[in-house]
Short mmCIF file of C-alpha atoms in Angstrom, two decimals:
data_model
loop_
_atom_site.label_atom_id
_atom_site.label_comp_id
_atom_site.label_asym_id
_atom_site.label_seq_id
_atom_site.Cartn_x
_atom_site.Cartn_y
_atom_site.Cartn_z
CA THR A 1 -32.70 -70.60 61.32
CA LYS A 2 -30.24 -67.64 61.19
CA ALA A 3 -29.22 -66.09 57.97
CA GLY A 4 -25.81 -67.42 57.04
CA GLU A 5 -25.71 -70.22 59.65
CA ALA A 6 -23.83 -73.30 58.62
CA VAL A 7 -26.23 -76.19 59.37
CA LYS A 8 -27.17 -79.63 57.94
CA ALA A 9 -29.99 -79.17 55.54
CA LYS A 10 -33.04 -81.49 55.81
CA PRO A 11 -33.64 -84.00 52.95
CA ALA A 12 -36.56 -81.74 51.60
CA ASP A 13 -34.74 -78.45 51.73
CA ARG A 14 -33.64 -76.82 48.42
CA ILE A 15 -30.03 -76.61 47.39
CA LEU A 16 -28.67 -73.76 45.27
CA PHE A 17 -25.32 -75.28 44.06
CA ALA A 18 -23.31 -72.78 42.03
CA SER A 19 -20.45 -73.47 39.65
CA GLU A 20 -18.77 -70.60 37.72
CA GLY A 21 -21.58 -68.23 38.54
CA GLN A 22 -24.34 -70.61 37.27
CA ILE A 23 -26.84 -72.60 39.41
CA LEU A 24 -27.88 -76.25 39.17
CA VAL A 25 -31.41 -76.69 38.41
CA LEU A 26 -33.82 -79.59 37.56
CA SER A 27 -34.53 -80.00 33.86
CA GLY A 28 -38.30 -79.37 33.10
CA GLU A 29 -40.82 -76.78 31.90
CA GLU A 30 -40.76 -74.85 35.20
CA LEU A 31 -37.87 -73.67 37.31
CA ALA A 32 -37.05 -75.98 40.22
CA PHE A 33 -34.06 -76.59 42.46
CA PRO A 34 -32.97 -80.04 43.75
CA THR A 35 -33.78 -81.10 47.31
CA ARG A 36 -30.87 -82.05 49.43
CA GLU A 37 -31.95 -85.75 48.98
CA ARG A 38 -31.93 -85.44 45.14
CA PHE A 39 -28.79 -83.35 45.14
CA GLU A 40 -26.79 -85.94 47.09
CA LYS A 41 -27.78 -88.63 44.47
CA TRP A 42 -26.04 -86.59 41.82
CA THR A 43 -23.03 -88.36 40.27
CA PHE A 44 -20.66 -85.47 41.03
CA PHE A 45 -21.74 -85.00 44.62
CA PRO A 46 -18.93 -87.12 46.18
CA MET A 47 -16.38 -85.13 44.14
CA ILE A 48 -17.38 -81.92 46.11
CA ARG A 49 -15.72 -83.50 49.11
CA PRO A 50 -18.81 -83.27 51.39
CA ASP A 51 -16.57 -83.79 54.47
CA ALA A 52 -14.97 -80.32 53.69
CA ALA A 53 -18.12 -78.55 52.28
CA GLN A 54 -20.78 -76.72 54.34
CA TYR A 55 -24.51 -76.39 53.78
CA THR A 56 -25.15 -72.74 54.47
CA TYR A 57 -28.69 -71.34 55.08
CA LEU A 58 -29.70 -68.58 52.69
CA PHE A 59 -33.38 -67.73 53.36
CA ALA A 60 -36.97 -69.18 53.43
CA ILE A 61 -39.89 -68.51 51.22
CA ASP A 62 -43.07 -69.41 53.22
CA GLU A 63 -42.11 -72.97 54.49
CA GLU A 64 -39.47 -73.70 51.83
CA ARG A 65 -35.93 -73.35 53.03
CA TYR A 66 -32.99 -72.66 50.73
CA PHE A 67 -29.30 -73.47 51.23
CA THR A 68 -26.07 -73.13 49.32
CA LEU A 69 -22.86 -75.19 49.60
CA ILE A 70 -19.56 -73.59 50.32
CA TYR A 71 -16.81 -75.70 48.72
CA ASP A 72 -13.52 -75.66 46.80
CA GLU A 73 -14.84 -74.88 43.32
CA LYS A 74 -11.41 -75.17 41.55
CA ALA A 75 -10.59 -78.53 42.98
CA PHE A 76 -14.18 -79.74 42.12
CA LEU A 77 -13.93 -78.84 38.49
CA GLU A 78 -10.56 -80.54 38.21
CA ASN A 79 -12.00 -83.71 39.88
CA VAL A 80 -15.00 -83.91 37.48
CA GLY A 81 -12.86 -83.38 34.36
CA GLY A 82 -13.73 -79.79 33.55
CA LYS A 83 -16.86 -77.72 33.00
CA GLU A 84 -17.85 -79.49 29.74
CA MET A 85 -17.95 -82.89 31.39
CA LEU A 86 -19.76 -81.39 34.34
CA ARG A 87 -22.60 -80.14 32.09
CA GLN A 88 -22.75 -83.17 29.84
CA VAL A 89 -23.21 -85.74 32.67
CA SER A 90 -25.44 -83.43 34.55
CA GLU A 91 -27.86 -83.12 31.60
CA GLU A 92 -27.99 -86.83 31.22
CA GLU A 93 -29.18 -87.01 34.88
CA GLY A 94 -31.83 -84.43 34.45
CA PHE A 95 -29.96 -81.42 35.55
CA SER A 96 -28.83 -78.16 33.86
CA PHE A 97 -26.94 -74.97 34.84
CA LEU A 98 -28.49 -71.53 34.51
CA PRO A 99 -27.16 -68.02 35.22
CA PRO A 100 -29.36 -66.29 37.91
CA ARG A 101 -30.24 -63.48 35.43
CA ALA A 102 -31.78 -66.03 33.03
CA MET A 103 -34.30 -66.96 35.81
CA ARG A 104 -36.04 -63.61 35.99
CA SER A 105 -38.48 -64.54 33.18
CA LEU A 106 -39.19 -68.12 34.35
CA ASP A 107 -42.07 -69.58 36.40
CA PRO A 108 -42.98 -70.01 39.21
CA ASP A 109 -42.11 -66.50 40.43
CA HIS A 110 -40.94 -67.55 43.93
CA GLU A 111 -38.31 -69.91 42.46
CA ALA A 112 -37.13 -67.26 40.07
CA TYR A 113 -36.74 -64.86 42.97
CA ALA A 114 -34.89 -67.64 45.03
CA GLY A 115 -32.46 -68.22 42.10
CA MET A 116 -31.64 -64.65 41.56
CA MET A 117 -31.20 -63.75 45.23
CA GLY A 118 -29.52 -66.99 46.02
CA GLY A 119 -27.05 -66.44 43.15
CA MET A 120 -26.01 -63.19 44.62
CA LEU A 121 -25.62 -64.53 48.22
CA THR A 122 -23.81 -67.67 46.95
CA GLY A 123 -21.27 -65.35 45.24
CA TYR A 124 -20.88 -63.29 48.45
CA TYR A 125 -20.16 -66.32 50.58
CA ARG A 126 -17.64 -67.60 47.97
CA ARG A 127 -15.78 -64.31 47.84
CA SER A 128 -15.83 -63.96 51.65
CA ARG A 129 -14.16 -67.17 52.75
CA TYR A 130 -10.98 -65.31 53.59
CA CYS A 131 -10.32 -62.00 55.24
CA GLY A 132 -9.16 -59.34 52.86
CA THR A 133 -7.20 -57.67 55.63
CA CYS A 134 -5.09 -60.46 57.12
CA GLY A 135 -5.83 -63.48 55.02
CA ALA A 136 -7.31 -65.59 57.90
CA ARG A 137 -10.33 -67.94 57.27
CA THR A 138 -13.55 -66.11 58.15
CA GLU A 139 -16.45 -67.29 60.18
CA HIS A 140 -20.16 -66.91 60.11
CA SER A 141 -21.80 -64.40 62.47
CA GLU A 142 -24.34 -65.97 64.70
CA THR A 143 -26.60 -62.95 64.83
CA GLU A 144 -26.68 -61.42 61.27
CA ARG A 145 -25.77 -62.08 57.65
CA MET A 146 -22.11 -61.22 57.97
CA MET A 147 -18.69 -62.90 57.80
CA HIS A 148 -16.07 -61.87 60.41
CA CYS A 149 -12.45 -62.54 60.89
CA PRO A 150 -11.54 -64.13 64.26
CA VAL A 151 -8.01 -62.89 64.01
CA CYS A 152 -8.27 -59.18 63.20
CA GLY A 153 -11.98 -58.55 63.69
CA ASN A 154 -12.66 -57.44 60.08
CA THR A 155 -16.27 -57.68 59.10
CA ILE A 156 -17.67 -58.52 55.57
CA PHE A 157 -21.31 -57.71 54.69
CA PRO A 158 -23.05 -58.50 51.36
CA GLN A 159 -22.22 -55.74 48.94
CA ILE A 160 -25.22 -53.53 48.07
CA CYS A 161 -24.99 -51.28 45.01
CA PRO A 162 -27.91 -48.66 45.20
CA SER A 163 -29.00 -47.40 41.93
CA VAL A 164 -31.65 -45.22 40.37
CA ILE A 165 -33.93 -45.49 37.32
CA VAL A 166 -35.99 -42.42 36.19
CA GLY A 167 -38.44 -41.26 33.65
CA VAL A 168 -37.49 -37.92 32.28
CA PHE A 169 -40.37 -36.28 30.31
CA SER A 170 -40.45 -33.30 27.97
CA GLY A 171 -44.05 -32.71 27.32
CA ASP A 172 -45.34 -35.93 25.88
CA ARG A 173 -41.79 -37.22 24.99
CA LEU A 174 -39.69 -39.63 27.11
CA LEU A 175 -35.93 -39.44 27.24
CA THR A 176 -34.26 -42.82 26.76
CA THR A 177 -30.67 -44.13 26.53
CA ARG A 178 -29.51 -46.50 23.83
CA TYR A 179 -27.81 -49.86 24.32
CA ASN A 180 -24.34 -50.52 22.77
CA GLN A 181 -25.04 -52.42 19.52
CA LYS A 182 -22.86 -55.24 20.88
CA HIS A 183 -24.95 -55.65 24.12
CA LEU A 184 -26.21 -59.12 24.78
CA MET A 185 -29.11 -60.25 26.92
CA PHE A 186 -30.21 -63.69 28.33
CA ASP A 187 -33.33 -65.65 27.36
CA GLY A 188 -35.16 -68.09 29.49
CA THR A 189 -32.74 -70.95 28.76
CA GLY A 190 -29.65 -69.00 29.53
CA LYS A 191 -28.63 -68.32 25.93
CA THR A 192 -27.65 -64.88 24.78
CA PHE A 193 -29.31 -62.84 22.17
CA ARG A 194 -29.26 -59.30 20.73
CA PRO A 195 -32.38 -57.40 21.72
CA VAL A 196 -34.54 -55.90 18.96
CA VAL A 197 -35.21 -52.84 21.05
CA HIS A 198 -32.14 -50.97 22.27
CA ASP A 199 -33.70 -48.15 24.22
CA ALA A 200 -33.94 -48.02 28.05
CA LEU A 201 -34.85 -45.51 30.66
CA VAL A 202 -32.06 -43.38 32.22
CA ALA A 203 -30.43 -45.41 35.00
CA GLY A 204 -27.14 -45.73 36.94
CA TYR A 205 -25.41 -46.46 40.09
CA ILE A 206 -25.35 -43.98 43.08
CA GLU A 207 -21.77 -42.87 43.92
CA ALA A 208 -20.40 -43.09 47.47
CA GLY A 209 -21.81 -40.01 49.51
CA GLU A 210 -24.28 -39.07 46.65
CA THR A 211 -27.99 -38.70 47.17
CA ALA A 212 -30.44 -40.35 44.87
CA GLU A 213 -31.55 -36.91 43.62
CA ASP A 214 -28.10 -35.87 42.81
CA ALA A 215 -27.49 -39.21 40.91
CA VAL A 216 -30.48 -38.34 38.79
CA ARG A 217 -29.26 -34.87 38.05
CA ARG A 218 -25.89 -36.19 37.11
#
């Protein structure tokens, strides 16, 4: 299966369904995503308008394949009665929504990785449905993970933000930065909290045309 190819997922394939940046997961002690078979039994599934939605292949981990669903998110939320109703009914059916960042500390590791990577790619596909140059509907490339415009030829790849993190020593002392006191982090359930320790290594994004070494010096 090619990355980004719009295909019909098999009943046992995993579905990463995103709403407002959070991903639908099965409730339980370990992180798990619904299969297509389980997902399509969800009360809200018909309101996605499956006739207009597309299962889109993301990646595979060993023999497990993961898909997302490209759909009209605004219309969906209006049809279900808003995000509060969406979450309430979903929880009653054994589902919950988690932000991808909250998954990094959950088990099993491969599902945590799938959730974080899938969250990024799902956002990419959602933002790339239309061409930013001429406004036409984009199409999936058949050879690589890329959206292209059939009208003007514009190509849209997943955005990659290279960054650096470094340990700066002075003798036996390590230089650290300090979080803003208002900085919040996510715990394993997706709730926010203020960290007890506010120190972190020196890190930041690499500017366009800048080398990693120059970024460290800056």
